[in-house]
Structure formats: structure tokens, C-alpha cells
Amino acid sequence: MQDEIATQIAKAMQIHTTEGEITKTRFKNIPDLQTYIKVLKAFEYFFHNTKESNILARKEAEELRALNPEITDIYSLLGSVYVQGIALGTCECHIEG
């Protein structure tokens, strides 16, 4: 019950930020406060758009996927992080032709 209340408060407080809007509209089925905080951290790192922050965003997103594979929007986040990583040079892609 306390996690639900804390999650609702955190969601309400984030209403004016990009990360909060994305989280409120796309990640509706976040099971607990710790997962919600991890989602916010991943987006915060992602929006910094640096090599270092991309590595951290990928780490957070991969942990989210491992802990909550049923939250399908995590895969969109992870895909965005990988595309950003390609542009920044932090993600190696092996394309076979």
C-alpha cells in the first residue's frame, strides 16, 4: 500500500517534466516504487546524451528488462538507448551481410 501511495505521489510530482510525462503515459503498470525510480534514472541518463550517460542508461534499462520482462515499454526504452549508443559510439553492432 505504501509503495502505491509513494508511486502516485512521485508520478504527480513529475507531471511537468519530460521524463515524468513519458513515465506516466507509457509505463502505467510499474509494479513498485523501486522499479519506478529505476525507470526515471534510465530516462535521466538517456536524456543527458553523452557516452557515459548512455552506458548508465543501458545498464538501468537492461536491469529493468531482467527484473520486469512483462513491462513491454521497457523494450522501447532499451531500443532507444541502443540507437543512441550507436550514434555515440558506445554500442557495437554486429551486422552480418
mmCIF file of C-alpha atoms in Angstrom, residues 2-8 10-11 23 27-39 64 67-68 70-71:
data_model
loop_
_atom_site.group_PDB
_atom_site.id
_atom_site.type_symbol
_atom_site.label_atom_id
_atom_site.label_comp_id
_atom_site.label_asym_id
_atom_site.label_seq_id
_atom_site.Cartn_x
_atom_site.Cartn_y
_atom_site.Cartn_z
ATOM 1 C CA GLN A 2 2.779 2.446 0.849
ATOM 2 C CA ASP A 3 4.511 1.715 -2.477
ATOM 3 C CA GLU A 4 1.282 2.563 -4.311
ATOM 4 C CA ILE A 5 0.900 5.839 -2.454
ATOM 5 C CA ALA A 6 4.558 6.754 -2.959
ATOM 6 C CA THR A 7 4.331 5.878 -6.660
ATOM 7 C CA GLN A 8 1.257 8.069 -7.083
ATOM 8 C CA ALA A 10 6.114 10.537 -7.404
ATOM 9 C CA LYS A 11 4.053 10.422 -10.592
ATOM 10 C CA THR A 23 6.689 7.559 -17.444
ATOM 11 C CA PHE A 27 4.805 2.891 -18.017
ATOM 12 C CA LYS A 28 1.379 2.563 -16.431
ATOM 13 C CA ASN A 29 1.908 -0.911 -14.988
ATOM 14 C CA ILE A 30 5.039 -0.303 -12.928
ATOM 15 C CA PRO A 31 4.738 -2.730 -10.005
ATOM 16 C CA ASP A 32 6.599 -0.852 -7.258
ATOM 17 C CA LEU A 33 8.454 2.282 -6.258
ATOM 18 C CA GLN A 34 11.943 0.834 -6.819
ATOM 19 C CA THR A 35 11.089 -0.048 -10.423
ATOM 20 C CA TYR A 36 9.627 3.427 -10.948
ATOM 21 C CA ILE A 37 12.810 5.043 -9.634
ATOM 22 C CA LYS A 38 14.915 2.839 -11.921
ATOM 23 C CA VAL A 39 12.801 3.924 -14.930
ATOM 24 C CA LEU A 64 14.664 -3.266 -15.802
ATOM 25 C CA LEU A 67 13.509 -7.708 -13.446
ATOM 26 C CA ASN A 68 10.268 -6.866 -15.297
ATOM 27 C CA GLU A 70 6.318 -8.154 -18.744
ATOM 28 C CA ILE A 71 6.532 -4.339 -18.990
#
